[in-house]
Each structure stands twice: as C-alpha cells, then as structure tokens.
Short mmCIF file of C-alpha atoms and ligand atoms in Angstrom, two decimals:
data_model
loop_
_atom_site.label_atom_id
_atom_site.label_comp_id
_atom_site.label_asym_id
_atom_site.label_seq_id
_atom_site.Cartn_x
_atom_site.Cartn_y
_atom_site.Cartn_z
CA MET A 1 0.38 -10.90 -2.98
CA ARG A 2 2.20 -13.36 -4.73
CA SER A 3 4.38 -11.79 -7.65
CA ARG A 4 3.20 -12.77 -10.94
CA ALA A 5 6.35 -11.18 -12.68
CA ASN A 6 8.04 -14.46 -13.56
CA TRP A 7 11.83 -13.03 -13.43
CA SER A 8 12.76 -16.50 -14.52
CA GLU A 9 12.26 -15.98 -17.82
CA LEU A 10 15.11 -13.28 -17.75
CA LEU A 11 17.30 -15.54 -16.22
CA PRO A 12 20.98 -15.33 -18.13
CA LEU A 13 20.70 -19.21 -18.28
CA ALA A 14 23.46 -21.09 -20.58
CA VAL A 15 24.46 -24.53 -21.64
CA ASP A 16 27.94 -25.10 -22.76
CA PRO A 17 27.54 -28.21 -25.30
CA ALA A 18 31.38 -28.84 -25.09
CA SER A 19 31.44 -29.20 -21.08
CA ASP A 20 32.14 -32.74 -19.92
CA ARG A 21 28.80 -32.11 -17.81
CA PRO A 22 25.52 -33.34 -19.36
CA ILE A 23 23.34 -31.19 -20.28
CA PHE A 24 20.22 -32.12 -17.94
CA GLN A 25 23.03 -31.34 -15.36
CA GLN A 26 24.36 -27.85 -16.39
CA ILE A 27 20.56 -27.01 -16.22
CA TYR A 28 20.15 -28.51 -13.03
CA LEU A 29 22.81 -26.74 -11.12
CA ALA A 30 22.20 -23.33 -12.61
CA LEU A 31 18.65 -23.15 -11.50
CA ARG A 32 19.43 -24.62 -7.86
CA SER A 33 21.95 -21.78 -7.58
CA ALA A 34 19.60 -19.18 -8.43
CA VAL A 35 17.43 -20.37 -5.88
CA LEU A 36 20.17 -20.98 -3.25
CA SER A 37 21.16 -17.37 -3.60
CA GLY A 38 17.92 -15.83 -3.78
CA ALA A 39 18.20 -14.87 -7.41
CA LEU A 40 14.82 -16.78 -7.85
CA LYS A 41 12.42 -16.40 -4.68
CA PRO A 42 10.14 -18.82 -3.15
CA GLY A 43 7.26 -19.07 -5.15
CA ALA A 44 9.19 -17.78 -8.39
CA LYS A 45 7.87 -19.40 -11.28
CA LEU A 46 9.96 -21.24 -13.50
CA PRO A 47 9.88 -21.44 -17.35
CA SER A 48 8.12 -24.21 -18.77
CA SER A 49 9.65 -27.13 -19.74
CA ARG A 50 8.96 -26.47 -23.43
CA GLN A 51 9.77 -22.57 -23.20
CA LEU A 52 13.26 -23.37 -21.73
CA ALA A 53 13.98 -25.79 -24.02
CA ASP A 54 13.20 -23.73 -27.19
CA ARG A 55 14.92 -20.42 -25.36
CA LEU A 56 18.06 -22.83 -24.80
CA SER A 57 17.69 -24.58 -28.13
CA LEU A 58 17.84 -28.16 -26.41
CA SER A 59 15.83 -31.04 -26.38
CA ARG A 60 12.56 -31.05 -23.93
CA THR A 61 14.03 -34.19 -22.33
CA SER A 62 17.14 -32.85 -20.89
CA VAL A 63 15.17 -30.18 -19.14
CA VAL A 64 12.52 -32.00 -18.35
CA ALA A 65 15.13 -34.58 -16.35
CA ALA A 66 16.86 -31.45 -14.70
CA TYR A 67 13.19 -30.31 -13.44
CA GLU A 68 12.74 -33.66 -12.02
CA GLN A 69 15.64 -33.48 -10.15
CA LEU A 70 15.38 -30.24 -8.55
CA LEU A 71 11.85 -31.56 -7.96
CA ALA A 72 12.90 -34.43 -6.13
CA GLU A 73 15.60 -32.84 -4.37
CA GLY A 74 12.39 -30.16 -2.85
CA TYR A 75 14.29 -27.15 -4.53
CA VAL A 76 10.77 -26.70 -6.58
CA THR A 77 7.14 -27.87 -6.35
CA SER A 78 4.76 -28.67 -8.97
CA ARG A 79 1.65 -27.20 -8.54
CA GLY A 80 -1.10 -29.43 -11.13
CA GLY A 81 -1.30 -27.74 -14.46
CA SER A 82 0.10 -24.42 -13.54
CA GLY A 83 3.39 -24.84 -13.08
CA THR A 84 6.49 -25.27 -11.88
CA PHE A 85 7.53 -23.19 -8.61
CA VAL A 86 10.31 -22.43 -6.55
CA SER A 87 9.53 -24.36 -3.56
CA ASP A 88 8.24 -21.81 -0.08
CA GLU A 89 10.57 -24.19 2.31
CA ILE A 90 13.61 -23.15 0.48
CA GLN A 91 15.31 -20.99 3.09
CA VAL A 92 16.99 -18.10 1.28
CA PRO A 93 19.77 -16.47 2.59
CA GLU A 94 18.51 -12.95 3.89
CA ALA A 95 22.03 -10.93 4.93
CA GLU A 96 23.54 -11.13 1.22
CA PRO A 97 20.74 -11.80 -1.42
CA ALA A 98 21.63 -12.11 -5.26
CA GLY A 99 22.31 -8.64 -6.37
CA THR A 100 23.36 -7.45 -3.17
CA PRO A 101 25.80 -4.67 -3.93
CA PRO A 102 29.49 -5.65 -1.82
CA ARG A 103 29.62 -2.72 1.20
CA PRO A 104 33.25 -1.35 1.33
CA ALA A 105 34.69 -1.53 4.77
CA PRO A 106 34.07 2.25 6.69
CA GLY A 107 36.17 4.69 5.40
CA ARG A 108 37.28 2.89 2.05
CA ARG A 109 34.41 4.26 0.18
CA ALA A 110 35.14 6.57 -3.17
CA ARG A 111 34.85 10.12 -2.15
CA LEU A 112 31.02 11.88 -2.57
CA SER A 113 31.31 15.13 -4.53
CA SER A 114 30.41 18.09 -2.24
CA ALA A 115 26.70 18.05 -3.44
CA GLY A 116 26.48 14.32 -2.74
CA ALA A 117 27.81 14.38 0.97
CA ARG A 118 24.76 17.06 1.56
CA TYR A 119 22.17 15.11 -0.28
CA GLU A 120 23.40 12.33 2.01
CA ILE A 121 22.98 13.88 5.07
CA PHE A 122 19.40 15.22 3.95
CA GLY A 123 18.62 11.98 2.94
CA ARG A 124 19.46 9.98 6.31
CA ASP A 125 16.59 12.26 7.77
CA LEU A 126 14.09 12.07 5.46
CA SER A 127 10.87 10.99 6.53
CA VAL A 128 8.07 11.08 4.32
CA GLY A 129 4.59 12.14 6.00
CA ALA A 130 2.39 9.44 6.69
CA ALA A 131 -1.16 10.09 5.78
CA GLU A 132 -2.03 11.23 9.25
CA PRO A 133 -3.22 14.34 10.67
CA PHE A 134 -1.58 17.14 10.30
CA THR A 135 0.62 15.80 7.61
CA ALA A 136 0.52 18.55 4.83
CA GLY A 137 0.26 18.51 1.44
CA CYS A 138 -2.39 15.56 2.18
CA CYS A 139 -5.23 16.12 -0.67
CA SER A 140 -8.61 15.11 -0.47
CA VAL A 141 -10.30 13.85 -3.68
CA ASP A 142 -13.98 12.84 -3.79
CA ALA A 143 -16.20 10.53 -5.48
CA LYS A 144 -16.41 12.60 -8.72
CA THR A 145 -12.87 13.70 -9.21
CA ILE A 146 -11.94 9.75 -8.58
CA ASN A 147 -14.83 8.95 -11.40
CA ASP A 148 -13.40 11.52 -13.63
CA TRP A 149 -9.89 10.54 -13.24
CA ARG A 150 -11.26 7.02 -14.23
CA ARG A 151 -12.74 8.19 -16.98
CA VAL A 152 -9.96 9.98 -18.71
CA THR A 153 -7.43 7.27 -17.65
CA SER A 154 -9.48 4.46 -19.49
CA GLN A 155 -10.15 6.45 -22.91
CA HIS A 156 -6.25 7.18 -22.65
CA THR A 157 -5.35 3.62 -21.62
CA ARG A 158 -7.80 2.02 -24.07
CA VAL A 159 -6.44 4.08 -27.12
CA PHE A 160 -2.71 3.80 -26.17
CA GLU A 161 -1.86 6.18 -29.00
CA ARG A 162 1.72 5.74 -31.15
CA SER A 163 2.77 9.06 -28.93
CA ASN A 164 2.72 7.12 -25.59
CA LEU A 165 5.29 4.89 -27.05
CA ARG A 166 8.34 7.11 -27.86
CA TYR A 167 9.97 9.83 -25.69
CA ASP A 168 8.29 13.59 -25.37
CA GLN A 169 10.04 17.01 -26.05
CA PRO A 170 11.87 17.79 -23.16
CA GLU A 171 9.82 20.70 -22.35
CA GLY A 172 7.01 18.37 -22.19
CA ASP A 173 3.44 17.89 -24.24
CA ALA A 174 1.97 20.10 -26.18
CA ALA A 175 -1.69 19.84 -25.24
CA LEU A 176 -0.92 20.29 -21.60
CA ARG A 177 1.29 22.97 -21.56
CA ARG A 178 -1.26 24.77 -23.67
CA GLU A 179 -3.76 23.88 -20.66
CA ILE A 180 -1.43 24.78 -18.17
CA ALA A 181 -0.90 28.16 -19.60
CA ALA A 182 -4.50 28.85 -20.36
CA TYR A 183 -5.22 27.81 -16.66
CA LEU A 184 -2.52 30.05 -15.31
CA ARG A 185 -3.39 33.34 -16.97
CA ALA A 186 -6.61 32.62 -15.58
CA ALA A 187 -6.40 31.49 -12.35
CA ARG A 188 -3.22 33.23 -11.52
CA ALA A 189 -2.68 36.30 -13.83
CA VAL A 190 0.53 34.74 -15.10
CA GLN A 191 1.87 36.08 -18.34
CA CYS A 192 2.49 33.55 -20.67
CA ASP A 193 2.10 31.64 -23.64
CA ASP A 194 2.67 27.90 -24.29
CA ALA A 195 6.06 28.15 -25.36
CA GLN A 196 7.04 29.42 -21.88
CA VAL A 197 5.58 26.16 -19.87
CA ILE A 198 7.96 23.32 -19.27
CA VAL A 199 6.62 20.84 -17.72
CA LEU A 200 8.01 19.19 -14.83
CA SER A 201 7.67 16.61 -12.31
CA GLY A 202 6.39 19.07 -9.04
CA ALA A 203 7.85 22.35 -7.80
CA GLN A 204 10.82 20.77 -5.97
CA GLN A 205 12.37 19.75 -9.65
CA VAL A 206 11.60 23.18 -11.08
CA ILE A 207 13.32 24.80 -8.01
CA ASP A 208 15.93 21.94 -8.76
CA LEU A 209 16.41 23.15 -12.18
CA SER A 210 15.82 26.49 -12.12
CA ILE A 211 19.23 26.35 -9.25
CA ARG A 212 21.42 24.42 -11.89
CA THR A 213 20.58 26.65 -15.05
CA LEU A 214 20.61 30.33 -13.33
CA LEU A 215 23.36 29.59 -10.56
CA ASP A 216 27.21 29.06 -10.27
CA PRO A 217 28.66 27.88 -6.92
CA GLY A 218 29.32 30.89 -4.83
CA ASP A 219 26.85 32.81 -5.90
CA SER A 220 24.87 34.45 -3.07
CA VAL A 221 20.94 34.00 -3.18
CA TRP A 222 18.24 35.63 -1.04
CA ILE A 223 16.23 32.98 0.88
CA GLU A 224 13.48 33.76 3.37
CA ASP A 225 14.17 33.57 6.79
CA PRO A 226 11.75 30.97 8.04
CA GLY A 227 11.69 29.65 4.56
CA TYR A 228 11.21 26.53 2.78
CA ILE A 229 13.88 23.84 4.00
CA PRO A 230 14.55 21.81 0.64
CA THR A 231 15.18 25.11 -1.33
CA ARG A 232 17.66 25.61 1.04
CA GLU A 233 19.19 22.41 1.27
CA ALA A 234 19.15 22.64 -2.59
CA LEU A 235 20.83 25.89 -2.94
CA MET A 236 23.51 24.66 -0.38
CA ALA A 237 23.96 21.25 -2.29
CA ALA A 238 25.18 23.48 -5.30
CA GLY A 239 27.11 25.14 -3.85
CA ALA A 240 25.15 28.63 -3.33
CA ARG A 241 25.71 31.19 -0.83
CA CYS A 242 22.57 31.33 1.11
CA VAL A 243 21.21 34.84 2.37
CA PRO A 244 18.63 34.76 4.68
CA VAL A 245 16.44 37.56 4.69
CA PRO A 246 13.70 38.20 7.54
CA VAL A 247 10.18 37.83 6.50
CA ASP A 248 7.73 39.72 8.37
CA ALA A 249 3.46 40.05 7.99
CA GLN A 250 4.14 41.97 4.58
CA GLY A 251 6.38 38.98 3.24
CA LEU A 252 10.15 39.26 2.53
CA ASP A 253 11.62 42.33 3.73
CA VAL A 254 13.29 43.42 0.59
CA ALA A 255 14.98 46.54 2.12
CA ALA A 256 16.63 43.91 4.30
CA GLY A 257 18.04 41.87 1.76
CA MET A 258 18.99 44.74 -0.44
CA ALA A 259 20.93 45.58 2.69
CA ALA A 260 22.94 42.24 2.61
CA ALA A 261 23.57 41.39 -0.44
CA PRO A 262 22.65 43.74 -3.18
CA GLY A 263 24.42 42.00 -5.81
CA ALA A 264 22.76 38.48 -5.15
CA ARG A 265 22.40 36.30 -8.05
CA ALA A 266 18.94 35.31 -7.53
CA ALA A 267 15.63 35.37 -4.80
CA TYR A 268 13.89 32.49 -4.10
CA ILE A 269 10.01 33.39 -2.68
CA THR A 270 6.80 32.19 -1.76
CA PRO A 271 4.89 35.57 -1.90
CA SER A 272 1.25 34.35 -2.38
CA HIS A 273 1.78 32.44 0.62
CA GLN A 274 4.84 32.51 2.69
CA PHE A 275 5.88 29.19 3.98
CA PRO A 276 5.98 28.66 6.81
CA THR A 277 4.47 31.97 7.99
CA GLY A 278 1.49 32.15 5.42
CA ALA A 279 2.11 35.79 5.09
CA ALA A 280 1.33 37.57 1.54
CA MET A 281 3.86 39.78 0.29
CA SER A 282 2.39 43.33 -0.26
CA MET A 283 2.16 45.22 -3.33
CA ALA A 284 4.86 47.38 -2.21
CA ARG A 285 7.20 45.01 -1.54
CA ARG A 286 6.64 43.33 -4.73
CA GLN A 287 7.17 46.12 -6.63
CA ALA A 288 10.39 46.45 -4.82
CA LEU A 289 11.60 43.11 -5.12
CA LEU A 290 10.81 43.36 -9.36
CA ALA A 291 12.79 46.62 -9.12
CA TRP A 292 15.87 45.18 -7.73
CA ALA A 293 15.83 41.98 -9.78
CA ALA A 294 15.75 44.33 -12.99
CA ARG A 295 18.19 46.83 -12.11
CA SER A 296 20.88 44.08 -10.68
CA ARG A 297 20.01 41.85 -13.36
CA ALA A 298 18.98 39.00 -10.91
CA TRP A 299 16.29 36.19 -11.21
CA ILE A 300 13.84 35.89 -8.88
CA ILE A 301 12.02 32.16 -8.57
CA GLU A 302 8.81 32.85 -7.68
CA ASP A 303 7.47 29.44 -5.79
CA ASP A 304 3.39 29.73 -6.10
CA TYR A 305 2.83 26.29 -4.36
CA ASP A 306 -0.63 26.58 -2.76
CA SER A 307 -2.45 29.30 -3.85
CA GLU A 308 -5.10 28.26 -5.98
CA PHE A 309 -8.03 27.66 -3.00
CA ARG A 310 -8.59 31.14 -1.84
CA TYR A 311 -11.28 31.28 0.79
CA ALA A 312 -11.34 35.00 1.87
CA GLY A 313 -9.84 38.44 0.44
CA ARG A 314 -8.86 39.71 -2.55
CA PRO A 315 -6.98 36.76 -5.08
CA LEU A 316 -3.71 37.82 -5.31
CA ALA A 317 -2.11 37.78 -9.04
CA SER A 318 1.48 36.10 -9.01
CA LEU A 319 4.24 38.16 -8.88
CA GLN A 320 5.35 37.11 -12.66
CA GLY A 321 2.35 38.74 -13.88
CA LEU A 322 3.83 42.40 -12.45
CA ASP A 323 6.87 41.26 -13.96
CA ARG A 324 7.88 43.52 -16.78
CA ASN A 325 11.72 42.98 -17.58
CA GLY A 326 11.78 38.92 -18.10
CA THR A 327 13.09 38.20 -14.53
CA VAL A 328 10.49 35.85 -12.58
CA ILE A 329 10.85 32.03 -13.17
CA TYR A 330 6.97 30.75 -11.55
CA VAL A 331 7.38 27.57 -9.94
CA GLY A 332 3.95 25.87 -10.35
CA THR A 333 2.88 22.58 -8.95
CA LEU A 334 -0.61 19.97 -9.34
CA SER A 335 0.68 18.76 -6.17
CA LYS A 336 -1.99 20.76 -4.12
CA VAL A 337 -5.00 21.13 -6.25
CA LEU A 338 -4.70 17.42 -7.58
CA PHE A 339 -2.86 15.61 -5.47
CA PRO A 340 1.22 15.16 -4.94
CA GLY A 341 1.51 11.67 -6.16
CA LEU A 342 0.76 13.04 -9.73
CA ARG A 343 4.50 14.24 -9.57
CA LEU A 344 3.48 16.64 -11.95
CA GLY A 345 4.50 20.67 -11.77
CA PHE A 346 5.75 23.43 -13.92
CA ALA A 347 7.95 26.16 -15.01
CA VAL A 348 6.91 29.37 -16.42
CA VAL A 349 10.09 31.11 -17.49
CA PRO A 350 11.04 34.00 -19.53
CA PRO A 351 11.10 33.25 -23.52
CA SER A 352 15.18 33.68 -23.33
CA LEU A 353 15.28 30.91 -20.81
CA VAL A 354 13.14 28.26 -22.57
CA ASP A 355 16.44 26.91 -24.00
CA ALA A 356 18.40 26.52 -21.26
CA PHE A 357 15.41 24.80 -19.34
CA ARG A 358 14.28 22.54 -22.24
CA GLY A 359 18.80 21.67 -22.13
CA ALA A 360 18.63 20.98 -18.91
CA ARG A 361 15.47 19.02 -18.68
CA PHE A 362 17.17 16.51 -20.89
CA LEU A 363 19.99 16.09 -19.20
CA THR A 364 18.31 15.76 -16.20
CA ASP A 365 15.60 13.16 -17.11
CA ARG A 366 14.81 13.72 -20.60
CA SER A 367 11.29 14.14 -21.11
CA PRO A 368 7.76 13.86 -18.58
CA PRO A 369 6.23 10.80 -18.93
CA THR A 370 3.76 10.89 -22.49
CA LEU A 371 1.00 8.68 -21.14
CA HIS A 372 0.40 10.78 -17.84
CA GLN A 373 0.87 13.81 -19.22
CA SER A 374 -2.24 13.10 -21.82
CA ILE A 375 -4.55 11.94 -18.78
CA VAL A 376 -4.20 15.65 -16.90
CA ALA A 377 -4.20 17.58 -20.12
CA ASP A 378 -7.64 15.95 -20.84
CA PHE A 379 -8.70 16.36 -17.33
CA MET A 380 -8.19 19.75 -17.31
CA GLN A 381 -9.70 20.60 -20.88
CA GLN A 382 -12.62 18.62 -20.15
CA GLY A 383 -13.00 20.96 -17.00
CA PHE A 384 -12.46 18.40 -14.52
CA LEU A 385 -9.60 20.33 -12.82
CA THR A 386 -12.27 23.56 -12.42
CA SER A 387 -15.05 21.47 -11.01
CA HIS A 388 -12.43 20.05 -8.80
CA ILE A 389 -11.14 22.81 -7.66
CA ARG A 390 -14.68 24.75 -6.86
CA ARG A 391 -15.61 21.15 -4.88
CA MET A 392 -12.42 21.24 -2.91
CA ARG A 393 -12.30 24.79 -1.88
CA GLN A 394 -15.85 24.45 -0.15
CA ARG A 395 -14.58 21.35 1.58
CA TYR A 396 -10.95 22.88 2.30
CA ARG A 397 -12.85 26.05 3.59
CA GLU A 398 -14.55 23.49 6.11
CA ALA A 399 -11.44 21.55 7.10
CA ARG A 400 -10.42 24.72 7.72
CA ASP A 401 -12.60 26.41 10.13
CA ILE A 402 -13.25 23.42 11.96
CA LEU A 403 -9.84 22.97 12.79
CA VAL A 404 -9.18 26.96 13.57
CA SER A 405 -12.00 26.61 15.70
CA ALA A 406 -10.74 23.39 17.80
CA LEU A 407 -7.37 25.06 18.35
CA GLU A 408 -9.08 28.27 19.63
CA ARG A 409 -11.11 26.43 21.68
CA LEU A 410 -8.17 24.63 23.00
CA LEU A 411 -4.83 26.43 22.97
CA SER A 412 -5.62 30.28 22.28
CA ASP A 413 -4.44 30.65 25.66
CA VAL A 414 -1.11 29.48 24.27
CA ALA A 415 -0.65 30.18 21.34
CA ASP A 416 -1.50 32.76 18.06
CA ILE A 417 -3.67 30.66 15.44
CA GLU A 418 -3.19 32.40 12.08
CA VAL A 419 -6.26 31.56 9.78
CA PRO A 420 -5.09 31.49 6.60
CA GLU A 421 -7.02 33.17 3.62
CA CYS A 422 -5.46 30.47 1.28
CA GLY A 423 -4.14 27.49 0.69
CA ILE A 424 -4.27 23.70 2.62
CA GLN A 425 -1.98 24.25 5.70
CA LEU A 426 -2.09 26.67 8.80
CA VAL A 427 0.76 27.91 11.24
CA LEU A 428 0.56 28.40 15.22
CA HIS A 429 2.79 30.28 16.82
CA PHE A 430 3.60 29.96 20.52
CA ARG A 431 3.22 32.65 23.12
CA LYS A 432 5.23 30.90 26.02
CA PRO A 433 8.74 29.36 25.74
CA VAL A 434 8.20 25.79 24.58
CA SER A 435 10.05 23.41 22.32
CA ASP A 436 8.26 23.00 18.94
CA VAL A 437 10.72 20.53 17.82
CA ALA A 438 9.69 18.27 21.00
CA ILE A 439 5.83 18.70 20.70
CA ALA A 440 6.59 17.45 17.04
CA ASP A 441 8.45 14.49 18.61
CA ALA A 442 5.97 13.78 21.01
CA ALA A 443 3.32 14.26 18.26
CA ARG A 444 4.91 11.67 15.69
CA ALA A 445 5.12 9.02 18.87
CA ALA A 446 1.32 9.51 19.37
CA GLY A 447 0.11 9.51 15.44
CA ILE A 448 -0.21 12.97 14.73
CA ILE A 449 2.44 14.47 12.12
CA VAL A 450 2.84 17.98 12.34
CA LYS A 451 5.92 20.27 11.50
CA PRO A 452 7.91 22.75 13.96
CA VAL A 453 8.51 26.37 12.79
CA SER A 454 12.09 26.66 14.42
CA PRO A 455 14.15 24.13 12.10
CA HIS A 456 12.80 26.69 9.06
CA TYR A 457 14.77 29.76 10.47
CA VAL A 458 18.39 30.09 9.66
CA ARG A 459 18.75 33.31 12.04
CA ALA A 460 17.59 34.19 15.75
CA PRO A 461 15.15 35.32 16.86
CA VAL A 462 13.60 32.24 16.08
CA ARG A 463 9.71 31.63 16.93
CA HIS A 464 8.54 28.65 17.60
CA GLY A 465 4.83 26.99 16.24
CA LEU A 466 3.89 24.23 14.30
CA VAL A 467 2.74 24.10 10.60
CA LEU A 468 -0.97 21.69 10.49
CA GLY A 469 -2.19 20.79 6.91
CA PHE A 470 -5.62 20.34 7.09
CA SER A 471 -6.58 19.18 3.56
CA GLY A 472 -6.48 15.44 3.47
CA PHE A 473 -8.72 14.61 6.78
CA ASP A 474 -12.31 14.71 7.56
CA ASN A 475 -14.01 16.32 10.19
CA ARG A 476 -13.94 13.77 13.01
CA GLN A 477 -10.38 13.30 12.35
CA LEU A 478 -9.32 16.70 12.22
CA ARG A 479 -10.99 17.43 15.31
CA THR A 480 -9.46 14.37 17.52
CA ALA A 481 -6.27 15.23 16.47
CA ALA A 482 -6.62 18.81 17.54
CA GLY A 483 -7.69 17.77 20.77
CA LYS A 484 -4.50 15.26 21.27
CA LEU A 485 -2.38 17.81 19.78
CA ALA A 486 -3.64 20.51 22.44
CA ALA A 487 -3.27 17.77 25.33
CA LEU A 488 0.53 17.19 23.85
CA VAL A 489 0.87 20.67 24.12
CA GLN A 490 -0.25 21.56 27.58
CA ALA A 491 2.01 18.51 28.57
CA GLU A 492 5.26 19.73 27.71
CA LEU A 493 4.55 23.46 28.82
CA ALA A 494 3.53 21.43 32.22
CA HIS A 495 7.07 20.03 31.49
CA GLY A 496 8.61 23.63 31.74
CA LYS A 497 11.02 22.30 28.54
CA ARG A 498 13.14 25.11 27.42
CA THR A 499 13.89 24.96 23.46
CA ALA A 500 18.07 25.23 24.29
CA GLY A 501 20.19 22.25 23.39
CA ARG A 502 17.43 19.84 22.07
CA PRO A 503 18.71 17.42 19.95
CA LYS A 504 18.16 18.31 16.04
CA SER A 505 14.79 16.07 14.89
CA THR A 506 14.07 14.89 11.56
CA ALA A 507 10.74 16.17 11.92
CA GLY A 508 11.10 19.85 10.43
CA ARG A 509 11.07 18.46 6.91
C1 PLP B 601 6.84 25.98 -0.36
C2 PLP B 601 6.81 24.36 -0.97
N1 PLP B 601 7.46 24.44 -2.30
C3 PLP B 601 7.33 23.44 -3.11
C4 PLP B 601 6.81 22.30 -2.63
C5 PLP B 601 7.26 20.81 -3.70
O1 PLP B 601 5.77 20.76 -4.05
P1 PLP B 601 5.85 19.51 -5.52
O2 PLP B 601 5.25 18.37 -4.47
O3 PLP B 601 5.24 19.90 -6.41
O4 PLP B 601 7.51 19.21 -5.42
C6 PLP B 601 6.24 22.11 -1.50
C7 PLP B 601 5.39 20.90 -1.17
O5 PLP B 601 5.05 20.89 0.07
C8 PLP B 601 6.21 23.58 -0.63
O6 PLP B 601 5.37 23.38 0.67
#
C-alpha cells in the first residue's frame, strides 16, 4: 500500500534570501536533492505550493516555478486535483539511501559493553516464529473474543480521555492493576493487593527487570536445567553466574541446588509447568525451595507463564501463594491467556520491592502505554477475559487431544509423548538416538516450526525431544503437520544421524 504519511511536510527546507541564487532555484535544488538521495521516495506527496509558500513565508510564485521545473525534468508528476508526487520512474540509490548511518570498517567500531556483546550474539540468531504449526505461543481467538475486543477498543478510542495523553505511573494503570490483582487472587491463589502489581510489557520484561533490580554481576543464580533460554541469556548478559540445577518429574531438584550453590542470591523457576519438560513442581519441593530462600535471604523468580489453561488434575496454586517471607517475585503475562502481540505482562512483587520496581520501570521505559491498558482493564472488568479463557480452554483441550492422538499413532514407537495437564504446548522425548536440532532444521525447511529440547540443557546428560505448540491451529493443520513431522523424524532415524558434533542451530529459541 502506498504510504500517505506526507513526510515531505517534515523536510527541513529553508531558503536564504541573502543568497545570490534565486529563491525558486533554491527550492528546486533542495527538493531535487531530497528526491535523489531517497529522503523522499517515489510516490511521496509534496506539500501543495500554497502550503510550502506559507511555511517558508514566500510568494507562491517562487514555489510554483520550482515545482514546474521539477515537473519538466521528470522528478515529480502532477496527478489531476490530488497533488504533486515524486515520480515513480526515479531511480533511488538503493545502497546508501538518506538516513543510512555510516558503517565503520570492520574492527573500527567502538567497543560494546559485555552485555551488549552477548545481546549481539543472541540477536544475530533470533528468529521470530512464523505462524506455522507447531510454533509455540500462537494463540487462538474466536469471533466472540474479536467482537468483544473491538467493542471495548472502540468505546475507548471514541471517548479518548485526557488521561490517554499523558505519561502514566511507572507501575501502570490503577484500574488494570486492580483487575490483574483480582484475577490472580482468584485464578492463581496469588496473595496480593493492587499496590504490589507492576504492569510491564510481557513476562520477558519482568524477568529482565527482576535481574537488574535484584542481582549484581558475579551473583549466583539457580536456573532450571533444562530451562528457558532467554532467561539464561538475560542472566548472563547481566554478569550473573548461572548455576544449572537439574529438573525431574517433580520439578527443580532443590537439594541439588543447595548442594551446588547454597548461598545463591536467587532462583528462577517455572514451577506450574516447567519449561520445557512440562513437569509440575511437587509440594515438598515448593516448601523446600521457600524454606531455603527464607533461610538464605534469596529471591525466587516464579515464572507462571502459561498455567491458566488447565485440562485435568487439581489446579496448582502459585508458589507465591505459599510464601510467608516476601521472597517471591511472581511473573505473569497475558501472552498465552490472550495473545502475545498485546505485549502485556505483570510482576507481583513483595511490598518491600515496589519502589525498586517502580524506579527500574521508569528508568527502562518510563511507563506502559495508557490507551492499551485501559482497553485491557475494561476487557477484564466486563468479564470478557474469563469467558475467553473458558472457551479457549475447551478449544485447546481438543487441540491437545488431537495432537496427542496423532503423535501416539505415528511416533509412539520412537518417542515418549508427555500429555500436558495445562498450558498450550507439549513435549515429546525421543527414545532412540536422534538429533532434535537436525529434525527441527529439517522441519523448518518443510514449513513446520518445532523447538528442539537439547539446546535448553546446560549440562549432560542431554535429552533430545521437541516442544510443540498446539494452541493456534485448527484440527486439520494439527493432523497434517503431525503427519509431516512424523515422516521427518522417521527419515532422520533412518539416516542414523547422531547428535555429536552437529553445528549449532538457531531453532532452539
Ligand atoms: C517460560 C517462558 N517465560 C516467559 C515467556 C515470555 O513471555 P512474554 O511473551 O510475556 O514475554 C515465555 C514465552 O514463550 C516462556 O515460554
């Protein structure tokens, strides 16, 4: 679609009345050079001669003369009554358009911080999942959710209150924080009042802010092994010392953590639905972890990223809800429960940390977007989130069952398929030696997106498997993609490829 942004109105044009060069020629040259440098792209609209004359406090005659010359030389075209546009025929230099920063020769760039150097490596290999099966975190919305969302959005954009025009509090909109606190108390047994809720742009920002706020370079932190790669990366960028703690069917092995680093400053865990294994942390381990944190004055960062959709078994309360010592920072997000494009998450912090998080939020990006927050607050307050969760729970349970039964039919001889009791993704582990990274790469080439499990491990022994998201796809897509994936797995097994010595792939993120 052609841009209607009218950037030409913002061009810093100026004329010098003292110059020997006639005014009309100065305008002509300035516009011509904007066209030739690519500052004004083909199709861009020029201001009307009257607007430009007003802006430069000139007689219109000079501007008209400049436009006529540009027209005669083919730099611009005139389209009937709709105005003057940069000609589509103009060849804009592609290599160095205006605004391209100069690139220093390799090795001549100023130094990055050590965090920056890690960010650079991580950023190089980042691929944002396409919306193909089985991309994790692709959510479904049905017609009712879209309708409810539109209704609330249009109410807010129609009214457009003065409050939408100013900076918000760093901790976020009061109405939204009230709704989030009420939701978390009911759905996740989180113990909190509104004042403890800090609105942020997703769980990832909560994790990053927690690291900045609670840790110094060199501090030891327990991380789950296998575990969530972006947290590990953020910790290492901050100079923390990651202590990998093994995970089994009961979640993080607290005794192993205490043996490895009893004096760690923090532990990052996903107790409700461990990423990537899917394990739920047992009550005994939860109590042991809380007791350790209280004893050694450590923080626990509880990432509760996707436990709203529960299909079977008893609902597991949050770890935060069991904490009596103010050690837990609860990390929540609307990315799974609604959709990740919202970029809305929240921290629930102990009262003693509220000011530190407010300050950190301000210094990072000041405050969350106001309009967005009031829409979500109303969406929640009118009961639309609850009904969305109710309907999507059914939809996702059906998707899970379809995928599980397809995988069991096609792959049960070579893989253990873990049936998740909650969440929007499942994991399968291979029983035979095969490279999950090679399968993920082959699958990507065939238009199927899966996360290999092995890159999530820090220490051996490493298990090979795949994480498959099932929440954003219809039944036919799930069955077809399961069939294709099974064929790829069987082909990889038939080739007898081994994991050792394989090049690193980007598919793990
Ligand atoms: C374990 C875990 N934590 C955090 C996140 C980040 O969520 P958000 O989109 O809210 O930043 C994800 C996203 O998939 C996740 O899997």
